[in-house]
XYZ file of C-alpha atoms in Angstrom:
700
model
C -11.780 9.195 -35.442
C -13.011 8.363 -31.772
C -9.475 8.482 -30.670
C -9.044 12.066 -31.860
C -12.242 13.045 -30.476
C -10.823 11.678 -27.320
C -7.637 13.651 -27.434
C -9.373 16.768 -28.091
C -11.976 16.284 -25.258
C -8.801 15.677 -22.926
C -7.265 19.039 -24.072
C -10.151 20.712 -23.254
C -10.227 19.320 -20.105
C -6.673 20.246 -19.380
C -7.581 23.931 -20.232
C -10.594 23.816 -17.401
C -8.013 22.524 -14.903
C -8.707 18.696 -14.768
C -6.017 16.453 -14.128
C -4.379 18.804 -11.743
C -3.967 17.183 -7.900
C -6.880 19.528 -6.790
C -9.128 18.381 -9.349
C -7.799 14.679 -10.227
C -9.395 12.524 -12.963
C -11.018 9.573 -11.702
C -9.290 6.610 -12.869
C -11.510 4.252 -14.746
C -14.180 6.646 -14.207
C -14.966 5.352 -10.944
C -15.685 8.075 -8.644
C -14.669 7.538 -4.814
C -17.478 9.409 -3.096
C -20.528 8.197 -5.092
C -19.015 4.479 -4.805
C -18.601 4.903 -1.254
C -22.194 6.722 -0.830
C -23.581 3.861 -2.890
C -22.163 1.175 -0.478
C -23.017 2.836 2.346
C -26.841 3.078 1.327
C -26.890 -0.669 0.434
C -24.703 -1.776 3.631
C -22.221 -3.534 1.377
C -18.617 -3.753 1.216
C -16.957 -2.558 -2.113
C -15.725 -4.867 -4.558
C -13.624 -3.517 -7.160
C -14.647 -4.829 -10.534
C -11.851 -3.120 -12.409
C -8.867 -4.737 -10.225
C -10.622 -7.822 -9.054
C -9.389 -10.121 -6.055
C -8.070 -12.497 -8.315
C -5.042 -13.894 -10.020
C -4.836 -11.778 -12.885
C -4.478 -8.902 -10.649
C -1.442 -10.753 -8.865
C 0.352 -11.001 -12.276
C 0.946 -12.839 -15.634
C 4.211 -14.710 -15.330
C 6.226 -15.296 -11.991
C 2.791 -14.175 -10.109
C 0.462 -15.839 -12.779
C -2.379 -18.352 -12.094
C -0.304 -21.175 -12.438
C 2.701 -19.579 -10.777
C 4.104 -21.364 -7.342
C 4.226 -17.849 -6.113
C 0.368 -17.238 -6.469
C -0.285 -20.707 -4.900
C -2.224 -20.392 -1.615
C -3.089 -16.822 -2.018
C -6.122 -15.483 -0.267
C -7.614 -12.141 -0.370
C -8.693 -10.791 2.870
C -9.618 -7.670 4.238
C -8.036 -6.071 6.947
C -10.848 -6.820 9.217
C -10.652 -10.433 8.713
C -6.706 -10.235 9.792
C -7.503 -7.717 12.872
C -10.063 -7.164 14.810
C -9.446 -3.577 15.207
C -7.079 -2.707 11.878
C -6.365 1.119 11.515
C -5.426 3.101 8.377
C -2.705 5.087 9.728
C -1.223 5.018 13.345
C 0.356 7.930 15.234
C 1.224 9.620 11.551
C 2.775 7.860 8.570
C 6.237 6.990 9.545
C 9.267 5.443 7.342
C 8.866 2.283 9.708
C 5.590 1.885 8.139
C 6.833 0.154 5.058
C 8.422 -3.190 5.153
C 9.025 -5.155 1.892
C 7.153 -8.161 1.426
C 7.686 -10.922 -1.415
C 7.679 -8.708 -4.156
C 10.850 -7.088 -5.814
C 9.488 -3.363 -5.580
C 11.926 -2.122 -3.178
C 12.498 0.840 -5.657
C 8.707 1.721 -4.561
C 9.428 0.991 -1.076
C 11.982 3.651 -0.968
C 9.993 6.328 -2.488
C 7.025 5.720 -0.055
C 9.758 6.032 2.704
C 10.844 9.462 1.640
C 7.196 10.262 1.009
C 6.618 10.048 4.586
C 9.149 12.756 5.466
C 7.051 15.551 4.370
C 3.174 15.526 5.185
C 2.445 17.870 2.915
C 3.440 15.582 -0.363
C 2.245 12.777 1.597
C -1.367 14.490 1.819
C -1.449 14.720 -1.871
C -1.031 11.178 -2.347
C -2.933 9.636 0.573
C -6.465 11.824 0.972
C -7.544 12.701 4.609
C -10.511 10.905 6.041
C -10.025 7.255 5.330
C -10.447 4.667 8.129
C -11.767 1.692 8.943
C -14.361 2.887 11.652
C -16.153 5.975 10.560
C -18.216 4.942 7.678
C -16.327 2.177 6.733
C -17.429 0.630 3.422
C -14.040 -1.270 2.177
C -13.250 1.321 -0.156
C -10.049 3.594 -0.202
C -8.591 6.098 -2.744
C -5.326 7.179 -3.728
C -3.944 9.868 -5.788
C -0.862 9.317 -8.116
C 0.698 11.618 -11.021
C 0.439 9.741 -14.217
C 2.154 10.878 -17.538
C 1.166 14.593 -17.042
C -2.276 14.334 -15.070
C -3.487 13.677 -11.446
C -5.646 10.586 -11.197
C -7.625 9.369 -8.408
C -7.213 5.515 -8.087
C -10.156 3.604 -6.194
C -9.594 0.314 -4.466
C -11.488 -2.239 -2.365
C -9.535 -3.289 0.626
C -9.049 -6.993 -0.318
C -5.328 -7.774 0.084
C -3.222 -10.870 -1.181
C -2.292 -12.748 1.964
C -0.895 -16.059 2.639
C -1.221 -17.861 5.922
C -2.996 -15.181 7.367
C -0.120 -12.654 6.829
C 0.056 -9.821 4.259
C 1.964 -11.174 0.995
C 3.518 -7.785 -0.075
C 4.237 -4.510 1.607
C 3.166 -4.156 5.050
C 3.581 -2.216 8.473
C 5.572 -3.025 11.334
C 2.857 -1.972 13.665
C 0.961 -4.884 12.109
C -2.411 -3.750 12.387
C -1.695 -0.439 10.225
C -2.456 -0.794 6.579
C -2.122 2.466 4.623
C 0.903 1.278 3.132
C -0.393 -2.046 1.764
C -3.194 -0.298 0.062
C -1.215 2.681 -1.389
C 0.838 -0.257 -2.886
C -2.612 -1.896 -4.126
C -3.708 1.348 -5.901
C -0.577 1.662 -7.375
C -0.441 -1.891 -8.908
C -3.878 -1.271 -10.128
C -2.420 1.790 -12.190
C 0.077 -0.274 -13.767
C -1.983 -3.477 -14.678
C -0.866 -5.774 -11.465
C 1.475 -6.434 -8.815
C 3.953 -8.119 -10.898
C 4.311 -5.045 -13.017
C 5.937 -3.229 -10.061
C 8.864 -5.758 -9.863
C 12.231 -3.870 -10.752
C 12.595 -0.232 -11.139
C 14.344 2.984 -10.178
C 13.339 4.784 -7.064
C 12.718 8.164 -8.942
C 10.035 6.568 -11.067
C 7.996 6.303 -7.602
C 9.171 9.505 -6.598
C 7.634 11.262 -9.518
C 4.127 9.161 -9.758
C 3.563 10.715 -6.081
C 4.868 14.225 -6.729
C 4.523 15.036 -10.258
C 8.198 15.906 -9.977
C 11.264 15.538 -12.283
C 13.893 13.194 -11.525
C 17.911 13.467 -12.417
C 20.495 10.433 -11.841
C 24.087 10.862 -11.096
C 26.662 8.183 -11.284
C 28.783 8.383 -8.342
C 31.747 7.179 -9.535
C 31.649 10.491 -11.514
C 30.207 12.771 -9.037
C 30.589 16.477 -9.710
C 32.525 18.188 -7.006
C 29.506 20.370 -6.001
C 27.241 17.142 -5.579
C 27.218 17.225 -1.708
C 25.864 21.091 -1.783
C 23.462 20.057 -4.286
C 21.987 17.286 -2.282
C 21.655 19.756 0.529
C 20.012 22.235 -1.516
C 17.535 19.467 -3.057
C 16.541 18.267 0.618
C 15.971 21.803 1.655
C 13.464 22.217 -1.082
C 11.672 18.932 -0.214
C 12.913 16.999 -3.129
C 13.254 13.241 -2.765
C 16.518 11.509 -2.855
C 17.336 7.698 -3.612
C 20.335 5.769 -3.852
C 21.497 2.019 -4.823
C 24.573 -0.175 -5.429
C 24.786 -1.634 -8.962
C 25.119 -5.474 -9.273
C 28.502 -6.598 -10.935
C 26.553 -10.078 -11.868
C 23.501 -11.480 -11.867
C 24.096 -13.765 -8.814
C 24.475 -10.438 -6.668
C 20.987 -9.560 -6.593
C 20.343 -8.231 -3.215
C 23.828 -9.534 -1.974
C 25.128 -8.132 1.117
C 28.466 -6.767 1.548
C 30.999 -6.958 4.235
C 29.867 -3.518 5.575
C 26.314 -4.441 5.522
C 25.040 -2.650 2.535
C 22.703 -4.440 0.098
C 23.704 -4.510 -3.985
C 20.863 -3.991 -6.290
C 18.646 -2.667 -3.509
C 16.820 0.933 -3.360
C 17.826 3.164 -0.408
C 16.565 6.636 0.450
C 18.495 9.521 1.269
C 16.992 11.600 4.211
C 19.570 13.980 5.133
C 22.746 15.541 4.375
C 24.585 17.632 7.279
C 28.093 18.540 8.076
C 29.293 17.860 11.824
C 32.511 18.634 13.405
C 34.608 15.716 14.166
C 37.744 16.597 16.187
C 37.288 20.232 15.287
C 37.250 19.675 11.576
C 33.964 19.857 9.394
C 32.796 16.086 8.054
C 29.942 15.824 5.421
C 27.822 13.045 6.467
C 24.587 11.628 4.596
C 21.608 9.711 6.183
C 20.352 6.993 4.342
C 17.353 4.677 5.069
C 16.910 0.953 4.255
C 13.164 -0.049 3.626
C 14.356 -3.637 4.742
C 14.649 -1.797 8.271
C 17.064 -4.412 9.497
C 20.241 -4.380 7.595
C 22.478 -1.315 8.363
C 25.696 -0.009 7.575
C 28.490 -0.914 10.048
C 31.453 1.440 8.479
C 32.422 4.716 9.927
C 29.588 6.829 11.267
C 27.345 4.087 11.635
C 24.830 3.985 14.951
C 27.638 2.525 17.249
C 30.834 3.622 15.584
C 33.434 5.614 17.865
C 33.515 8.368 15.402
C 30.369 9.677 17.241
C 32.555 9.874 20.540
C 34.178 12.835 19.146
C 30.990 14.855 18.316
C 29.739 17.439 20.688
C 26.350 16.347 22.342
C 24.315 18.995 21.106
C 25.462 18.218 17.381
C 24.733 14.482 18.159
C 21.233 15.007 19.656
C 20.475 17.394 16.777
C 21.229 14.733 14.353
C 19.077 11.882 16.070
C 22.228 9.723 15.206
C 21.116 6.250 16.499
C 18.189 4.171 15.536
C 17.125 0.700 15.222
C 14.783 1.105 12.113
C 17.315 0.656 8.990
C 18.234 4.168 9.015
C 22.236 5.152 9.395
C 24.630 8.033 8.907
C 27.905 7.513 6.978
C 30.569 10.081 5.688
C 29.725 11.544 2.016
C 33.245 10.306 1.016
C 31.816 6.663 2.276
C 28.889 7.338 0.468
C 30.164 7.979 -3.169
C 32.555 5.160 -3.180
C 30.130 2.664 -1.344
C 26.886 3.642 -3.689
C 27.121 3.704 -7.351
C 24.041 5.743 -8.252
C 22.068 8.924 -6.728
C 18.318 10.066 -7.948
C 17.042 13.275 -7.149
C 13.415 14.161 -7.627
C 12.520 17.657 -7.984
C 9.396 19.181 -6.994
C 6.608 21.085 -9.260
C 6.169 24.615 -7.872
C 2.394 23.601 -6.916
C 3.825 20.523 -4.627
C 5.198 22.893 -1.631
C 3.033 25.890 -0.496
C 5.720 27.280 1.759
C 7.104 30.558 0.505
C 10.259 30.236 2.422
C 11.771 27.972 -0.305
C 12.814 28.863 -3.847
C 10.501 26.867 -6.662
C 11.568 25.873 -10.092
C 9.664 27.311 -13.061
C 7.601 24.360 -14.787
C 6.575 23.498 -18.176
C 4.943 20.416 -19.475
C 3.863 19.208 -23.222
C 2.463 16.131 -24.650
C 3.226 14.539 -27.787
C 3.133 11.785 -30.180
C 5.843 9.870 -32.353
C 3.505 8.330 -35.252
C 4.875 6.308 -38.067
C 5.194 7.999 -41.420
C 4.695 11.429 -39.826
C 6.539 12.478 -36.588
C 8.519 9.477 -35.587
C 11.515 10.656 -37.319
C 14.270 9.077 -34.989
C 17.438 10.426 -33.883
C 19.861 12.804 -36.207
C 21.426 9.769 -37.802
C 18.306 9.827 -39.891
C 18.563 12.909 -41.839
C 15.766 12.249 -44.284
C 13.210 12.138 -41.465
C 14.892 13.799 -38.062
C 13.228 17.107 -38.705
C 9.898 15.522 -38.709
C 10.092 14.872 -34.923
C 7.803 17.266 -32.582
C 9.391 20.367 -31.674
C 9.722 22.369 -28.573
C 11.280 26.082 -28.189
C 12.346 27.350 -24.443
C 13.405 30.992 -24.148
C 16.256 31.593 -21.407
C 16.360 35.237 -20.616
C 17.721 35.425 -16.966
C 21.114 33.905 -15.749
C 21.230 31.995 -12.408
C 21.455 34.225 -9.294
C 23.781 32.021 -7.127
C 25.173 29.046 -9.029
C 26.284 26.262 -6.743
C 29.052 25.320 -9.400
C 30.349 28.661 -9.637
C 29.650 28.924 -13.370
C 27.317 31.951 -15.052
C 24.432 30.547 -17.290
C 20.848 29.365 -17.129
C 20.361 26.022 -15.237
C 17.102 23.873 -16.663
C 16.299 20.225 -16.458
C 14.830 18.330 -19.207
C 13.109 15.319 -18.815
C 11.486 13.165 -21.517
C 9.035 10.293 -20.153
C 7.131 7.251 -22.481
C 4.106 6.181 -21.323
C 2.524 3.124 -19.825
C 5.764 0.769 -19.885
C 4.667 -1.028 -16.842
C 1.216 -1.752 -18.253
C 2.923 -3.097 -21.462
C 4.914 -5.752 -19.934
C 2.072 -8.021 -19.711
C 1.753 -7.917 -23.638
C 5.352 -8.293 -24.081
C 5.813 -4.924 -25.541
C 9.398 -3.256 -25.249
C 9.799 0.453 -24.222
C 11.142 2.495 -27.011
C 14.742 3.706 -26.960
C 14.410 7.514 -26.612
C 16.811 10.576 -26.088
C 16.430 14.210 -26.993
C 18.883 16.869 -28.733
C 18.670 20.886 -28.295
C 19.474 23.217 -30.890
C 19.838 27.173 -30.898
C 17.197 28.880 -32.716
C 18.991 31.256 -35.511
C 18.749 34.863 -34.629
C 16.427 35.582 -37.705
C 13.832 33.273 -36.215
C 13.734 34.103 -32.424
C 10.366 35.036 -31.334
C 8.721 32.787 -33.366
C 6.910 29.331 -32.404
C 4.442 29.214 -35.347
C 7.108 27.688 -37.670
C 8.361 24.008 -37.659
C 12.398 23.941 -38.306
C 13.511 21.893 -41.119
C 16.938 20.412 -42.596
C 17.854 23.807 -43.724
C 18.355 24.814 -39.963
C 18.961 21.668 -38.113
C 20.962 19.683 -40.264
C 23.253 22.676 -40.818
C 24.535 22.978 -36.953
C 25.349 20.798 -34.149
C 23.343 20.248 -30.861
C 24.313 22.654 -28.110
C 23.066 19.920 -25.728
C 21.605 16.699 -25.501
C 20.589 13.651 -23.554
C 23.606 11.812 -22.389
C 22.632 8.604 -24.201
C 19.444 7.081 -25.729
C 17.876 4.889 -23.431
C 15.276 2.093 -23.342
C 14.022 3.346 -19.674
C 10.703 5.112 -18.681
C 12.410 8.454 -18.788
C 15.620 10.181 -19.780
C 16.329 13.261 -18.025
C 19.407 15.538 -17.705
C 20.461 19.108 -15.975
C 22.142 21.670 -18.508
C 23.362 25.104 -17.936
C 23.316 27.297 -21.404
C 23.687 30.688 -22.025
C 20.600 33.161 -22.236
C 18.918 32.566 -25.720
C 15.950 30.501 -27.698
C 16.740 26.823 -28.043
C 14.297 24.097 -29.428
C 14.251 20.757 -27.964
C 13.642 17.807 -30.155
C 12.696 14.524 -28.611
C 12.803 11.510 -30.756
C 13.411 7.332 -30.584
C 16.848 6.211 -31.558
C 15.236 4.697 -34.903
C 12.642 6.124 -37.047
C 9.327 4.976 -37.511
C 8.519 3.914 -34.034
C 4.808 4.843 -32.545
C 4.851 6.417 -28.895
C 3.202 8.737 -26.577
C 5.471 10.915 -24.796
C 5.602 13.715 -21.996
C 8.118 16.356 -22.211
C 8.831 18.468 -19.011
C 11.366 21.237 -18.591
C 12.092 22.843 -15.292
C 14.085 25.995 -15.206
C 15.754 27.871 -12.060
C 14.460 31.224 -13.519
C 10.981 32.097 -15.191
C 11.134 30.893 -18.565
C 8.827 30.714 -21.540
C 8.611 27.523 -23.410
C 5.886 26.220 -25.991
C 5.697 23.682 -28.701
C 7.184 24.787 -32.016
C 4.917 23.894 -34.801
C 3.452 25.328 -38.292
C 0.358 27.551 -37.575
C -2.518 26.046 -39.756
C -3.136 28.397 -42.711
C -4.026 27.965 -46.237
C -3.271 29.801 -49.459
C -6.392 29.372 -51.822
C -6.109 31.483 -54.846
C -9.392 31.883 -56.724
C -9.490 31.078 -60.263
C -11.443 33.339 -62.731
C -11.881 31.449 -66.049
C -14.257 31.725 -68.459
C -15.133 29.208 -71.401
C -13.136 31.554 -73.995
C -10.012 30.583 -71.706
C -10.294 26.908 -72.276
C -8.116 25.177 -74.741
C -10.111 24.144 -77.844
C -8.496 20.591 -78.017
C -9.289 20.348 -74.252
C -12.790 21.227 -74.991
C -13.466 18.811 -77.583
C -12.355 16.141 -75.028
C -14.680 17.208 -72.406
C -17.551 17.274 -74.958
C -16.907 13.819 -75.825
C -17.674 12.654 -72.607
C -20.017 15.062 -71.218
C -22.565 14.470 -73.930
C -26.047 16.512 -74.143
C -25.827 18.117 -70.905
C -22.262 19.499 -70.965
C -21.441 18.324 -67.698
C -19.637 15.492 -66.196
C -21.017 13.125 -63.500
C -18.693 11.257 -60.925
C -18.334 8.306 -63.234
C -17.617 10.426 -66.396
C -15.274 12.599 -64.553
C -13.264 9.546 -63.517
C -13.427 8.270 -67.250
C -12.196 11.740 -68.439
C -9.245 12.018 -65.784
C -8.090 8.546 -66.147
C -7.987 9.085 -70.220
C -5.767 12.488 -69.839
C -3.415 11.103 -66.727
C -2.779 7.778 -68.795
C -1.392 9.781 -71.650
C 1.664 11.067 -69.192
C 4.715 8.906 -69.502
C 6.447 10.943 -66.659
C 4.051 9.910 -64.123
C 3.329 6.289 -62.680
C -0.387 5.824 -61.503
C -3.135 3.649 -61.733
C -5.623 6.530 -62.172
C -8.407 7.994 -59.974
C -10.519 6.272 -57.371
C -14.144 7.034 -57.212
C -13.744 8.508 -53.657
C -11.335 11.197 -55.246
C -13.730 11.943 -57.978
C -16.529 12.504 -55.347
C -14.481 14.739 -53.287
C -13.518 17.059 -56.417
C -17.434 17.358 -57.316
C -18.060 18.027 -53.840
C -15.276 21.212 -53.875
C -16.284 22.585 -57.346
C -19.729 21.805 -57.896
C -21.021 25.196 -57.434
C -24.778 24.682 -58.497
C -25.485 21.645 -56.374
C -25.972 19.527 -59.410
C -23.656 16.877 -58.491
C -21.746 17.508 -61.792
C -19.024 19.583 -63.507
C -19.269 21.979 -66.227
C -16.453 22.917 -68.634
C -15.234 25.904 -66.802
C -15.223 23.858 -63.580
C -13.716 20.897 -64.976
C -10.660 23.063 -66.394
C -10.462 24.554 -63.020
C -9.807 21.135 -61.801
C -7.320 20.217 -64.550
C -5.108 23.250 -63.599
C -5.085 22.245 -60.156
C -4.035 18.366 -61.050
C -1.283 19.756 -63.126
C 0.133 21.799 -60.406
C -0.503 18.878 -57.986
C 1.360 16.705 -60.293
C 4.661 18.755 -60.715
C 4.662 18.849 -56.715
C 4.208 14.963 -56.567
C 6.710 14.104 -59.590
C 9.570 16.380 -57.637
C 9.092 14.054 -54.465
C 8.648 10.528 -56.433
C 12.469 10.458 -56.931
C 12.470 6.625 -57.652
C 9.475 6.868 -60.108
C 7.492 4.368 -57.938
C 4.462 5.848 -58.252
C 4.701 7.028 -54.730
C 6.170 9.525 -52.327
C 6.976 9.155 -48.410
C 4.571 10.035 -46.172
C 7.412 12.072 -44.367
C 7.544 14.445 -47.487
C 3.579 15.453 -46.866
C 4.389 18.341 -44.543
C 6.496 19.873 -47.666
C 4.512 18.611 -50.182
C 1.314 20.119 -48.956
C 2.957 23.494 -48.160
C 4.027 23.746 -51.632
C 0.508 23.174 -52.514
C -0.364 26.292 -50.286
C -1.318 24.505 -46.907
C 0.520 24.882 -43.674
C -0.280 22.103 -41.353
C 0.800 21.145 -37.933
C 1.910 17.639 -36.710
C -1.658 16.658 -35.386
C -3.318 17.247 -38.638
C -0.173 15.535 -40.424
C -0.599 12.584 -38.147
C -4.347 12.309 -39.518
C -3.396 12.616 -43.151
C -0.737 10.082 -42.827
C -3.314 7.717 -41.180
C -5.792 8.342 -43.862
C -4.249 8.307 -46.986
C -0.855 6.286 -46.519
C -0.291 2.776 -47.386
C 1.054 0.125 -44.998
C 4.259 0.777 -46.081
C 3.678 4.718 -45.303
C 3.722 5.667 -48.889
C 1.380 8.093 -50.634
C 0.241 7.457 -54.242
C -0.897 10.165 -56.448
C -4.450 9.623 -56.367
C -4.416 9.686 -52.418
C -2.350 12.823 -52.699
C -4.831 14.600 -55.101
C -7.689 13.345 -52.594
C -5.770 14.888 -49.614
C -5.217 18.209 -51.149
C -8.717 18.608 -52.328
C -10.306 17.670 -49.160
C -8.180 19.955 -47.335
C -9.207 22.926 -49.727
C -12.736 22.000 -49.326
C -12.689 21.803 -45.587
C -10.557 25.567 -45.295
C -13.331 26.864 -47.541
C -16.085 25.159 -45.239
C -14.589 26.889 -42.340
C -14.178 30.080 -43.893
C -17.606 30.187 -44.795
C -18.918 29.248 -41.439
C -16.593 31.594 -39.699
C -18.370 34.734 -40.634
C -16.607 37.068 -37.834
C -13.312 35.745 -38.747
C -12.523 34.426 -34.871
C -11.119 31.493 -36.014
C -13.763 29.503 -34.290
C -17.173 27.970 -35.464
C -19.924 26.754 -33.661
C -22.720 24.643 -35.070
C -25.676 22.121 -34.235
C -25.829 18.195 -34.941
C -27.552 18.774 -38.177
C -24.819 21.159 -39.381
C -21.831 18.793 -38.133
C -23.543 15.691 -39.753
C -24.137 17.174 -43.212
C -20.459 18.760 -43.038
C -18.844 15.708 -41.664
C -20.929 13.288 -44.078
C -19.987 15.568 -47.378
């Protein structure tokens, strides 16, 4: 219950703009300004209790307490290492990022690309931080984390060995912004060790809130160079790498001085004239800063001698910082993978460039209700969350020469790095896209079922189901309405996800889910309508007062239901009987009269038929995945969130629901709808109550 309240509270915050870069959420509820003010008042240096200077913050395995790599580590503040440390010297530069004894070159490449655009950098590294003015040993950084921006506070105690920083550091020596940024990022991921291994796009996305796409350069589309140029013009962040062909090749250096299994950033894509002919070039940065490409168009290669001086000067072709040029044709042959992070419309304020249109949604896969698995599981696939997108306008100037609507879809699962410590694996995730039938266009208050989804093939889908944090793809489809269905590969795997959709043109998108409603028909029954045999049975149990208590209700229901040979059940629980009396007791006596009981029995007979039709194997239970259609037949339209709560409350460990729980659920639903309608006097769809009213209703 507390988790539901937390989710609803977060949704309320989102509606008020909390979680944007301008109004970031204090991570771990630590407010930077108030903590700094407190330290300055007490004249103490900040010590972060949520990410302490201890071995646990270093790691859990290779950097665990008893590991050799963690031996001799001392946590020191910059002022203990240098007499005059500085936060940033002459602006943040790509040379400020030198990799240390941690396998996070992917992160280094992302930070290096971050420095190419001050506007993006300032979103991550807030202004006004230094080791001189109002220094209190406290710093803060902002990261995009699964759909929202968080403000992460750290102290400046950094892991060192022999008086030198253990991990990322600046070539400047006394400059510390990059080391502190790495620490803040380690904090949100649980430890430094959690940062080992990854793709540059992960860092790109967490620094921008953008959406990444990946290209296999052995299958590079013919328009890729133009796409790279366009992406760089839009301020997108680009990274590349060379696959290892065996485990022993990790960070092996090729004959042309490229490093396998290492993350590089792409910083430019230009055309130059070589002997009168145009040549496509790309500029690449190695975060190590000391190993550079030695092939054609490298810093001292002869090709530059045939380039006009003004072109050469414009490209700043030679530098000793790990940055180098190479021909695009060599690039797609030497490198294996290109990663592009496309930015959200709010990332860059300039009106000189076009922007993507952006939609973002949160969702959950919950065992027994919304974790339906891929289409290989037809019985449960349609249980997955659904999102509709309406593509109306085709691209203006298609770079690939094809008409249609370009859009990107990114499906991201949460907290993978944090969960490494506990041995938890990421889910295998993917998505499929279906065309919405013409007769259902314009509606998002429905949930598409097997009659729609299983009678057509997807028009597009993720390339494969993957065990990565995110799977993303670029698509082009004709104008129309489409439903995106994210799922795990197998059904019944819990998980939380973010679904993001970028479109070249403005496009409406929204969750596609059933509108909550109830069709509860009033029953008008008089004593004369009651069957004489039923009246006789009731009077035998009711006694002189002609009413049945909770105990008597359980007795009579069990007696009647036990005579049914077409339904397997252990009878009714006391809790269900209490729910029934709460719903049907009109005079507040805590008992039911003959007419009330007859109305109840009419309901139960209806519920019995619904349940029997779904208990195909006569086991006395129905699958929790069938609850959506079952409650719909009983008169209730419910969305995914409510169904998740129902399954959590009424299903057993095998995610099956017996007859007693089924009846209890439907009775409870009817009571809640009636309560709401009674209190919603103006029919606004909202009610307001004080704590007394809330407690009385919740405890009823």
